[in-house]
Short mmCIF file of C-alpha atoms in Angstrom, two decimals:
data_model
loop_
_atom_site.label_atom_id
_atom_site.label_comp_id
_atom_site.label_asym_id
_atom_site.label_seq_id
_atom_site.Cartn_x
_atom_site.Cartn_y
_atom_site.Cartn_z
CA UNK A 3 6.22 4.55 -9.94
CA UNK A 4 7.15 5.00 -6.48
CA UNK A 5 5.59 2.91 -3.29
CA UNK A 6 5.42 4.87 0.13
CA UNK A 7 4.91 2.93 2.99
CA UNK A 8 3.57 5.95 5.79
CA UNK A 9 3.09 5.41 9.77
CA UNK A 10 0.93 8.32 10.33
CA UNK A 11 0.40 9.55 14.28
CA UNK A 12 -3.56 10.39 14.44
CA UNK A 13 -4.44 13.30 16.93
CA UNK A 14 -5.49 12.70 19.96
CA UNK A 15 -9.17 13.84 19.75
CA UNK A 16 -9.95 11.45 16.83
CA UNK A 17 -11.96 8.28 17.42
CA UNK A 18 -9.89 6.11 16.04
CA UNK A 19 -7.22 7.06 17.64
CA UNK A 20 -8.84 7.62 21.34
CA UNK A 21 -10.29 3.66 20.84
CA UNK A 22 -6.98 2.22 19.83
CA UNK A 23 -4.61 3.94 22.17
CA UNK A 24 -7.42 2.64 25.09
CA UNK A 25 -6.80 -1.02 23.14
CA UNK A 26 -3.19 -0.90 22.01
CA UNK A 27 -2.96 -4.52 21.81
CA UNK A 28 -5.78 -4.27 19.14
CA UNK A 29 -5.56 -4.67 15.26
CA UNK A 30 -7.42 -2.51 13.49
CA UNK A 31 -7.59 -2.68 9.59
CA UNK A 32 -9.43 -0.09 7.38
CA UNK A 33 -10.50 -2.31 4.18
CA UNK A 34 -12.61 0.22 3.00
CA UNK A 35 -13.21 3.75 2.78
CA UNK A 36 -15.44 6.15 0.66
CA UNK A 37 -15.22 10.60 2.38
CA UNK A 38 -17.31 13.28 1.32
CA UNK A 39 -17.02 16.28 2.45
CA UNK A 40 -17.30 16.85 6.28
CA UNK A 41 -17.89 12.14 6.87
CA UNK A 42 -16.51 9.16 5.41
CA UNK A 43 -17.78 6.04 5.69
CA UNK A 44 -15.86 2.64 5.83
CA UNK A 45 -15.50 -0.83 7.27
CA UNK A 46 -12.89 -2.25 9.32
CA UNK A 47 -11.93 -5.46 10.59
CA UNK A 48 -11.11 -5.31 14.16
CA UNK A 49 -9.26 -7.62 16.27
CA UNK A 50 -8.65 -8.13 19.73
CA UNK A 51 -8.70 -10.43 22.59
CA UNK A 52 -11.29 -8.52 24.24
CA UNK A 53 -13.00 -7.81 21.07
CA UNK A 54 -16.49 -6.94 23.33
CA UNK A 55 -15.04 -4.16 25.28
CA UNK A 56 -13.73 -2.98 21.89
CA UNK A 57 -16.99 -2.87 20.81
CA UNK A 58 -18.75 -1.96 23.46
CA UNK A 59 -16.27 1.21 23.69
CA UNK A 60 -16.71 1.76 19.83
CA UNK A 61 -20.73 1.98 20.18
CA UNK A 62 -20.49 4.74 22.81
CA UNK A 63 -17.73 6.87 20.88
CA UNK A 64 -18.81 10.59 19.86
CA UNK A 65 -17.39 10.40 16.86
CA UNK A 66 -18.93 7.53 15.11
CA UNK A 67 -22.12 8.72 13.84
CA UNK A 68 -23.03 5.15 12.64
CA UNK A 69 -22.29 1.85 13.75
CA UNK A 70 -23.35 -1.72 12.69
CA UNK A 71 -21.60 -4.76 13.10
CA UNK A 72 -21.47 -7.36 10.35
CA UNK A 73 -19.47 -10.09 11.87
CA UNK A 74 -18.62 -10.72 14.77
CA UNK A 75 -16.00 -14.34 16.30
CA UNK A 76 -14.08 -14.59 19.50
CA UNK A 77 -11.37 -12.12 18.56
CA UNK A 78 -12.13 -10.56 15.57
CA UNK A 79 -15.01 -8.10 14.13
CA UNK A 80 -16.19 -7.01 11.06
CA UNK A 81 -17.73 -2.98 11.59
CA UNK A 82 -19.19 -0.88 9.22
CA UNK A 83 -18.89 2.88 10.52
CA UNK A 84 -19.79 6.42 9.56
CA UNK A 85 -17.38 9.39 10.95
CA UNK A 86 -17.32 12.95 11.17
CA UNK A 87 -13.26 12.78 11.76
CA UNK A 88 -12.21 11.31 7.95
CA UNK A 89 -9.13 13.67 8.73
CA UNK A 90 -6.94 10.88 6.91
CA UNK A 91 -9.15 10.06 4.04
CA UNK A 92 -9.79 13.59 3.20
CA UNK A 93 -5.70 13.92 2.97
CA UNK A 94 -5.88 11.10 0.55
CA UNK A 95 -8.27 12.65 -1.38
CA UNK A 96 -7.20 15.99 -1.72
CA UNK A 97 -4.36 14.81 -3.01
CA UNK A 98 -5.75 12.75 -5.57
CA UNK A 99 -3.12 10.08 -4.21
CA UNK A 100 -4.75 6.46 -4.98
CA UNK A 101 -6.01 5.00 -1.42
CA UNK A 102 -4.90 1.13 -0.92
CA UNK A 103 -6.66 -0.45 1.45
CA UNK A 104 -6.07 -1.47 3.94
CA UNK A 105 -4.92 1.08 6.23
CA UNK A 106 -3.52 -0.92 9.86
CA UNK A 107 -4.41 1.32 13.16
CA UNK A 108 -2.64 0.04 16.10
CA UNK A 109 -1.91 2.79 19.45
CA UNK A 110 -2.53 5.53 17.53
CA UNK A 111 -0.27 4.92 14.51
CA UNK A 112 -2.16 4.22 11.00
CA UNK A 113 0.13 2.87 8.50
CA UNK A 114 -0.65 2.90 4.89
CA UNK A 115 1.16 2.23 1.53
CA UNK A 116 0.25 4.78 -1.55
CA UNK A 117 1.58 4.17 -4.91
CA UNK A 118 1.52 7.10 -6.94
CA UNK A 119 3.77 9.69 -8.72
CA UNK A 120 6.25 12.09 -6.55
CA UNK A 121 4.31 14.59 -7.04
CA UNK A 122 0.66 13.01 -5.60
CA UNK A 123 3.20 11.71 -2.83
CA UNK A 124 4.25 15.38 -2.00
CA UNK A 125 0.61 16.74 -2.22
CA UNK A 126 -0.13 14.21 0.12
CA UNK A 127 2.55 15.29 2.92
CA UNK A 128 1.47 18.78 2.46
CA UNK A 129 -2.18 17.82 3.30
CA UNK A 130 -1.19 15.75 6.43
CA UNK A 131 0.79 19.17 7.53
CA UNK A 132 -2.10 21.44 7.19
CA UNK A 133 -4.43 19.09 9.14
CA UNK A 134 -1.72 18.89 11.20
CA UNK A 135 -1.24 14.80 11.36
CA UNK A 136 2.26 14.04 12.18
CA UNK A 137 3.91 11.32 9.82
CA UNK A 138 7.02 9.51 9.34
CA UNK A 139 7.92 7.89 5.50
CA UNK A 140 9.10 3.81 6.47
CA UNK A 141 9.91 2.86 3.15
CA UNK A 142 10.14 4.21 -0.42
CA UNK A 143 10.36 1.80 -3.02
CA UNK A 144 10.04 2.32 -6.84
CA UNK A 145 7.98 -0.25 -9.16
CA UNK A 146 8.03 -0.65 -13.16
CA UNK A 147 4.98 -1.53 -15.20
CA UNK A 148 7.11 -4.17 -17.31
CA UNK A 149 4.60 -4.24 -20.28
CA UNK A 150 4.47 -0.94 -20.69
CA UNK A 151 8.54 -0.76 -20.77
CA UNK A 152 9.60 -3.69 -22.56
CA UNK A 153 8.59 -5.94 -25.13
CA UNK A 154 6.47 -9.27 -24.60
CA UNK A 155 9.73 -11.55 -26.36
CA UNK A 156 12.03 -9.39 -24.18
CA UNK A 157 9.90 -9.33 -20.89
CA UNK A 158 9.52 -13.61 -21.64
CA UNK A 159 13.56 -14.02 -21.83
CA UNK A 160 13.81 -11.86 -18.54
CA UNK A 161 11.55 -14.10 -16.88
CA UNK A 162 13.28 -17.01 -18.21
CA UNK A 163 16.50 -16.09 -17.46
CA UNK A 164 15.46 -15.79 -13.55
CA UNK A 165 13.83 -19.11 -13.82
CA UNK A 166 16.41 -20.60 -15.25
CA UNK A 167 19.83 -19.10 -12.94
CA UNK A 168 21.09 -16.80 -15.55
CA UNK A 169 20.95 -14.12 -12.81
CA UNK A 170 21.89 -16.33 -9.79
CA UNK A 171 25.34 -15.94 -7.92
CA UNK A 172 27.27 -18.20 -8.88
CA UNK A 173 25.19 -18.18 -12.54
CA UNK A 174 23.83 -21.27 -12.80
CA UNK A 175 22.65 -20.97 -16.55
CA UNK A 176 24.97 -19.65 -19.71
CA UNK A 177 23.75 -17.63 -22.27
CA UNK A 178 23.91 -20.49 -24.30
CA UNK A 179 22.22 -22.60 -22.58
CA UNK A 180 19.65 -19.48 -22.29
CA UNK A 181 19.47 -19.39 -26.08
CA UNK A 182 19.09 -23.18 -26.36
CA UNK A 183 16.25 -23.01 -24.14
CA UNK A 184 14.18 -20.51 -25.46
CA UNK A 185 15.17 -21.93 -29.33
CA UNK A 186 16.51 -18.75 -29.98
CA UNK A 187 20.08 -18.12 -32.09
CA UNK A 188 23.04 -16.80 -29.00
CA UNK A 189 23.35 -13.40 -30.51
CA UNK A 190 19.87 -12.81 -30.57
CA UNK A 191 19.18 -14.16 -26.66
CA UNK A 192 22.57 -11.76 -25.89
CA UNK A 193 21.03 -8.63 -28.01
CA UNK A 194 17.77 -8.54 -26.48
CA UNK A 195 18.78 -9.55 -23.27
CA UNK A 196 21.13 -6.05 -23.61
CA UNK A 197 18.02 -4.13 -24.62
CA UNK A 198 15.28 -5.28 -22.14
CA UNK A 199 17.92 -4.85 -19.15
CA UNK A 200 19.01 -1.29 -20.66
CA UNK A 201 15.32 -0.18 -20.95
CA UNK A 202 14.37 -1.66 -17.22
CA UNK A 203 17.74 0.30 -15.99
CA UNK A 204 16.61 3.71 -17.37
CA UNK A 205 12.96 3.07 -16.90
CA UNK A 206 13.79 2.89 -12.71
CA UNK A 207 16.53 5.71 -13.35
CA UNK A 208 13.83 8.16 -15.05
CA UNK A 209 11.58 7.37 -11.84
CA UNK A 210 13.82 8.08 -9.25
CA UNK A 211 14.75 11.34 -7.67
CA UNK A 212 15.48 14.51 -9.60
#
């Protein structure tokens, strides 16, 4: 299933974005998030060098509705908010795309990673253009749940294998030796070797793009 790592460009007139354009040397991470319809609520971890101006800002901001702070050190915070500008979470959850927190808010730019089918990834972009958020894609990379495409004696010899060098340049274990460790006959170790790599290969092929 493909991984989509997003740097999304938040408008202007949303809090968030106002507070950390004002603080662009500030850090701030979204570790949770629940929307309903028209707020969302969440908590973030801020940090900052001037992490009382930060807050101080945050507390007079029109668009935080509710505002408590949980923790608070020199340079970092711990906020739990309510908003009536979820414009981001509402994307995620019209598209029924899982949200992974956290979400990392720095000048303006909020860059998440969602891991879902091509589909969910596409509903997602077509939400951010009808709210009209701005987004670029930094990296798409596909993973494979390995126990649900091969075999527990297949997925152990993979593993093996990569402990042991089979897969290192130069190779720095034989098949043989592979065999030997694993007490397992040559022709076996080479056979199922064959069909875990074959069904990891097609596995990533069937994922990728049409």
């Amino acid at each position: 299933m493909p991984t989509a790592t997003l740097a999304v460009t938040l408008p202007d007139d949303i809090w968030i974005a106002d507070i950390s354009t004002r603080f662009p040397d500030a850090t701030f991470r979204v570790l949770a998030a629940l929307p309903d319809d028209e707020t969302g609520v969440g908590l973030v971890e801020i940090t900052a060098d001037d992490i009382g101006t930060v807050l101080t800002r945050l507390d007079e901001t029109p668009g935080v509705r509710v505002f408590e702070t949980l923790y608070r050190g020199d340079d970092r915070a711990l906020v739990q908010f309510e908003t009536d500008d979820p414009l981001l979470l509402l994307s995620i959850r019209n598209s029924r795309a899982p949200f992974e927190p956290p979400v990392t808010i720095t000048d303006g730019i909020a860059t998440l990673e969602i891991t879902a089918p091509r589909d969910r990834l596409s509903s997602l972009a077509e939400q951010f253009r009808t709210l009209g958020l701005e987004f670029d894609v930094r990296s798409v990379r596909t993973t494979i749940d390995s126990e649900s495409v091969v075999t527990e004696a297949q997925r152990h010899l993979i593993e093996t294998a990569i402990e042991e060098g089979y897969y290192d340049t130069p190779r720095t274990c034989t098949l043989t030796e592979l065999a030997d460790q694993l007490d397992i006959a040559k022709s076996t170790a080479s056979e199922r070797l064959h069909r875990a790599e074959s069904a990891i290969i097609r596995a990533f092929a069937a994922d990728g793009p049409s």
